[in-house]
PDB file of C-alpha atoms in Angstrom:
ATOM      1  CA  MET A   1      27.044 -68.621 -23.898  1.00  0.00           C
ATOM      2  CA  THR A   2      26.947 -65.316 -22.037  1.00  0.00           C
ATOM      3  CA  ARG A   3      23.472 -64.371 -20.749  1.00  0.00           C
ATOM      4  CA  VAL A   4      22.911 -60.651 -20.601  1.00  0.00           C
ATOM      5  CA  LEU A   5      20.449 -58.334 -18.862  1.00  0.00           C
ATOM      6  CA  ILE A   6      20.020 -54.893 -20.341  1.00  0.00           C
ATOM      7  CA  VAL A   7      19.006 -52.111 -17.960  1.00  0.00           C
ATOM      8  CA  ASP A   8      18.242 -48.909 -19.588  1.00  0.00           C
ATOM      9  CA  ASP A   9      14.997 -46.639 -19.288  1.00  0.00           C
ATOM     10  CA  LYS A  10      15.033 -45.893 -23.005  1.00  0.00           C
ATOM     11  CA  SER A  11      13.182 -48.847 -25.006  1.00  0.00           C
ATOM     12  CA  ALA A  12      14.718 -47.709 -28.441  1.00  0.00           C
ATOM     13  CA  PHE A  13      18.271 -48.091 -26.953  1.00  0.00           C
ATOM     14  CA  ARG A  14      17.401 -51.584 -25.364  1.00  0.00           C
ATOM     15  CA  ARG A  15      16.173 -52.697 -28.738  1.00  0.00           C
ATOM     16  CA  HIS A  16      19.282 -51.330 -30.476  1.00  0.00           C
ATOM     17  CA  LEU A  17      21.572 -53.141 -27.815  1.00  0.00           C
ATOM     18  CA  ARG A  18      19.633 -56.213 -28.016  1.00  0.00           C
ATOM     19  CA  ARG A  19      20.228 -56.603 -31.648  1.00  0.00           C
ATOM     20  CA  LEU A  20      23.921 -55.702 -31.313  1.00  0.00           C
ATOM     21  CA  LEU A  21      24.480 -58.134 -28.640  1.00  0.00           C
ATOM     22  CA  GLU A  22      22.506 -60.925 -30.499  1.00  0.00           C
ATOM     23  CA  ARG A  23      24.686 -60.421 -33.570  1.00  0.00           C
ATOM     24  CA  ALA A  24      27.519 -60.752 -31.353  1.00  0.00           C
ATOM     25  CA  GLY A  25      26.502 -64.203 -30.219  1.00  0.00           C
ATOM     26  CA  LEU A  26      25.404 -63.251 -26.705  1.00  0.00           C
ATOM     27  CA  THR A  27      22.022 -64.157 -25.339  1.00  0.00           C
ATOM     28  CA  VAL A  28      19.800 -61.375 -23.962  1.00  0.00           C
ATOM     29  CA  VAL A  29      17.909 -62.993 -21.290  1.00  0.00           C
ATOM     30  CA  GLY A  30      15.863 -59.870 -20.143  1.00  0.00           C
ATOM     31  CA  GLU A  31      15.365 -56.003 -20.158  1.00  0.00           C
ATOM     32  CA  ALA A  32      14.629 -53.667 -17.421  1.00  0.00           C
ATOM     33  CA  GLY A  33      13.844 -50.138 -17.280  1.00  0.00           C
ATOM     34  CA  ASP A  34      15.269 -49.405 -13.789  1.00  0.00           C
ATOM     35  CA  ILE A  35      17.303 -50.984 -10.911  1.00  0.00           C
ATOM     36  CA  SER A  36      14.255 -52.237  -9.014  1.00  0.00           C
ATOM     37  CA  GLU A  37      13.045 -54.093 -12.175  1.00  0.00           C
ATOM     38  CA  ALA A  38      16.662 -55.360 -12.699  1.00  0.00           C
ATOM     39  CA  GLU A  39      16.861 -56.721  -9.190  1.00  0.00           C
ATOM     40  CA  ALA A  40      13.716 -58.810  -9.758  1.00  0.00           C
ATOM     41  CA  LEU A  41      14.863 -60.096 -13.228  1.00  0.00           C
ATOM     42  CA  LEU A  42      18.220 -60.744 -11.956  1.00  0.00           C
ATOM     43  CA  ARG A  43      16.890 -63.308  -9.285  1.00  0.00           C
ATOM     44  CA  SER A  44      14.932 -65.165 -11.768  1.00  0.00           C
ATOM     45  CA  LEU A  45      16.973 -65.065 -15.018  1.00  0.00           C
ATOM     46  CA  GLN A  46      20.648 -65.303 -13.417  1.00  0.00           C
ATOM     47  CA  PRO A  47      22.515 -63.396 -16.063  1.00  0.00           C
ATOM     48  CA  ASP A  48      26.319 -63.453 -16.453  1.00  0.00           C
ATOM     49  CA  LEU A  49      26.532 -59.786 -17.561  1.00  0.00           C
ATOM     50  CA  ALA A  50      24.337 -56.580 -17.053  1.00  0.00           C
ATOM     51  CA  VAL A  51      24.587 -53.719 -19.334  1.00  0.00           C
ATOM     52  CA  VAL A  52      23.621 -50.858 -16.996  1.00  0.00           C
ATOM     53  CA  ASP A  53      22.784 -47.187 -18.069  1.00  0.00           C
ATOM     54  CA  VAL A  54      24.386 -44.665 -15.648  1.00  0.00           C
ATOM     55  CA  MET A  55      21.401 -42.310 -15.801  1.00  0.00           C
ATOM     56  CA  LEU A  56      18.280 -44.178 -14.707  1.00  0.00           C
ATOM     57  CA  PRO A  57      15.219 -43.017 -13.034  1.00  0.00           C
ATOM     58  CA  GLY A  58      15.135 -43.588  -9.182  1.00  0.00           C
ATOM     59  CA  VAL A  59      18.283 -45.434  -8.339  1.00  0.00           C
ATOM     60  CA  ASN A  60      20.992 -44.515 -10.948  1.00  0.00           C
ATOM     61  CA  GLY A  61      23.343 -47.192 -12.353  1.00  0.00           C
ATOM     62  CA  ILE A  62      26.305 -46.211 -10.335  1.00  0.00           C
ATOM     63  CA  GLU A  63      24.246 -46.548  -7.055  1.00  0.00           C
ATOM     64  CA  GLY A  64      22.576 -49.742  -8.374  1.00  0.00           C
ATOM     65  CA  THR A  65      25.685 -51.591  -9.340  1.00  0.00           C
ATOM     66  CA  PRO A  66      26.519 -52.695  -5.731  1.00  0.00           C
ATOM     67  CA  ARG A  67      22.806 -53.620  -5.268  1.00  0.00           C
ATOM     68  CA  LEU A  68      22.769 -56.056  -8.377  1.00  0.00           C
ATOM     69  CA  LYS A  69      26.168 -57.373  -7.295  1.00  0.00           C
ATOM     70  CA  GLY A  70      24.749 -57.904  -3.977  1.00  0.00           C
ATOM     71  CA  LEU A  71      22.231 -60.368  -5.363  1.00  0.00           C
ATOM     72  CA  ASN A  72      24.858 -62.081  -7.621  1.00  0.00           C
ATOM     73  CA  PRO A  73      28.588 -61.478  -6.718  1.00  0.00           C
ATOM     74  CA  ASP A  74      29.764 -63.107  -9.860  1.00  0.00           C
ATOM     75  CA  LEU A  75      27.739 -60.782 -12.072  1.00  0.00           C
ATOM     76  CA  ARG A  76      29.726 -58.739 -14.485  1.00  0.00           C
ATOM     77  CA  VAL A  77      28.506 -55.110 -14.887  1.00  0.00           C
ATOM     78  CA  ILE A  78      29.172 -52.690 -17.740  1.00  0.00           C
ATOM     79  CA  LEU A  79      28.052 -49.334 -17.236  1.00  0.00           C
ATOM     80  CA  VAL A  80      27.054 -47.184 -20.221  1.00  0.00           C
ATOM     81  CA  SER A  81      26.090 -43.408 -20.937  1.00  0.00           C
ATOM     82  CA  ALA A  82      25.546 -41.074 -23.673  1.00  0.00           C
ATOM     83  CA  TYR A  83      27.045 -38.329 -21.624  1.00  0.00           C
ATOM     84  CA  LEU A  84      30.489 -38.229 -23.032  1.00  0.00           C
ATOM     85  CA  ASP A  85      31.574 -35.262 -21.169  1.00  0.00           C
ATOM     86  CA  GLN A  86      31.276 -37.247 -17.957  1.00  0.00           C
ATOM     87  CA  ALA A  87      33.189 -40.286 -19.228  1.00  0.00           C
ATOM     88  CA  GLU A  88      36.248 -39.869 -16.971  1.00  0.00           C
ATOM     89  CA  LEU A  89      34.094 -39.482 -13.917  1.00  0.00           C
ATOM     90  CA  PHE A  90      31.815 -42.433 -14.841  1.00  0.00           C
ATOM     91  CA  GLN A  91      34.948 -44.667 -15.293  1.00  0.00           C
ATOM     92  CA  LYS A  92      36.221 -43.811 -11.886  1.00  0.00           C
ATOM     93  CA  ALA A  93      32.758 -44.519 -10.379  1.00  0.00           C
ATOM     94  CA  ALA A  94      32.559 -47.827 -12.373  1.00  0.00           C
ATOM     95  CA  ALA A  95      35.897 -48.969 -10.695  1.00  0.00           C
ATOM     96  CA  ARG A  96      34.666 -47.601  -7.220  1.00  0.00           C
ATOM     97  CA  VAL A  97      31.319 -49.635  -7.254  1.00  0.00           C
ATOM     98  CA  GLY A  98      32.753 -52.829  -8.604  1.00  0.00           C
ATOM     99  CA  ALA A  99      31.657 -52.628 -12.461  1.00  0.00           C
ATOM    100  CA  GLU A 100      33.914 -53.960 -15.218  1.00  0.00           C
ATOM    101  CA  THR A 101      34.114 -50.794 -16.878  1.00  0.00           C
ATOM    102  CA  PHE A 102      32.400 -47.831 -18.212  1.00  0.00           C
ATOM    103  CA  ILE A 103      31.783 -47.246 -21.920  1.00  0.00           C
ATOM    104  CA  ALA A 104      30.092 -44.578 -23.893  1.00  0.00           C
ATOM    105  CA  LYS A 105      27.164 -45.516 -25.761  1.00  0.00           C
ATOM    106  CA  ASP A 106      28.301 -44.322 -29.102  1.00  0.00           C
ATOM    107  CA  GLU A 107      31.498 -46.426 -28.769  1.00  0.00           C
ATOM    108  CA  LEU A 108      29.353 -49.654 -28.720  1.00  0.00           C
ATOM    109  CA  ASP A 109      30.116 -51.971 -31.527  1.00  0.00           C
ATOM    110  CA  LEU A 110      30.389 -55.617 -32.403  1.00  0.00           C
ATOM    111  CA  ASN A 111      33.978 -56.075 -31.357  1.00  0.00           C
ATOM    112  CA  VAL A 112      33.260 -54.286 -27.986  1.00  0.00           C
ATOM    113  CA  VAL A 113      30.151 -56.505 -27.223  1.00  0.00           C
ATOM    114  CA  ARG A 114      31.797 -59.762 -28.429  1.00  0.00           C
ATOM    115  CA  ALA A 115      34.638 -59.027 -25.995  1.00  0.00           C
ATOM    116  CA  TRP A 116      31.919 -58.882 -23.196  1.00  0.00           C
ATOM    117  CA  GLY A 117      30.955 -62.296 -23.961  1.00  0.00           C
ATOM    118  CA  LYS A 118      34.605 -63.379 -23.467  1.00  0.00           C
ATOM    119  CA  GLY A 119      34.713 -61.588 -20.054  1.00  0.00           C
ATOM    120  CA  GLN A 120      36.990 -58.887 -21.296  1.00  0.00           C
ATOM    121  CA  GLU A 121      36.641 -55.275 -20.580  1.00  0.00           C
ATOM    122  CA  HIS A 122      37.586 -54.026 -24.077  1.00  0.00           C
ATOM    123  CA  ALA A 123      38.351 -55.324 -27.486  1.00  0.00           C
ATOM    124  CA  ASP A 124      41.069 -53.621 -29.451  1.00  0.00           C
ATOM    125  CA  GLN A 125      39.410 -50.866 -31.593  1.00  0.00           C
ATOM    126  CA  ASP A 126      41.795 -51.214 -34.757  1.00  0.00           C
TER     127      ASP A 126
END
């Protein structure tokens, strides 16, 4: 079973994503509000996947991804953001820093997160 760490500074989004991930059959092992907290949890919880918001206080998700992967090179990172007007920029940044992909928060649905559990970037959105 895929073990997931959620990294987002908005507790309401973390709750929403936790419910979505659990409905998809993934196990949420922890939640962090910033990269520093995520680094501490990563060491102890050993997740397979981290869903990381791009816009975090302090170190943002793009800058933080290499730090997280430095602690666990096998960690899969999915970057997310509500800023749709920056999607192309964030997708390029995700590839540059070693994240699996970028996805807009409003595109998150059960099929997408199920695919994450299988190690796929995206599920077909039919």
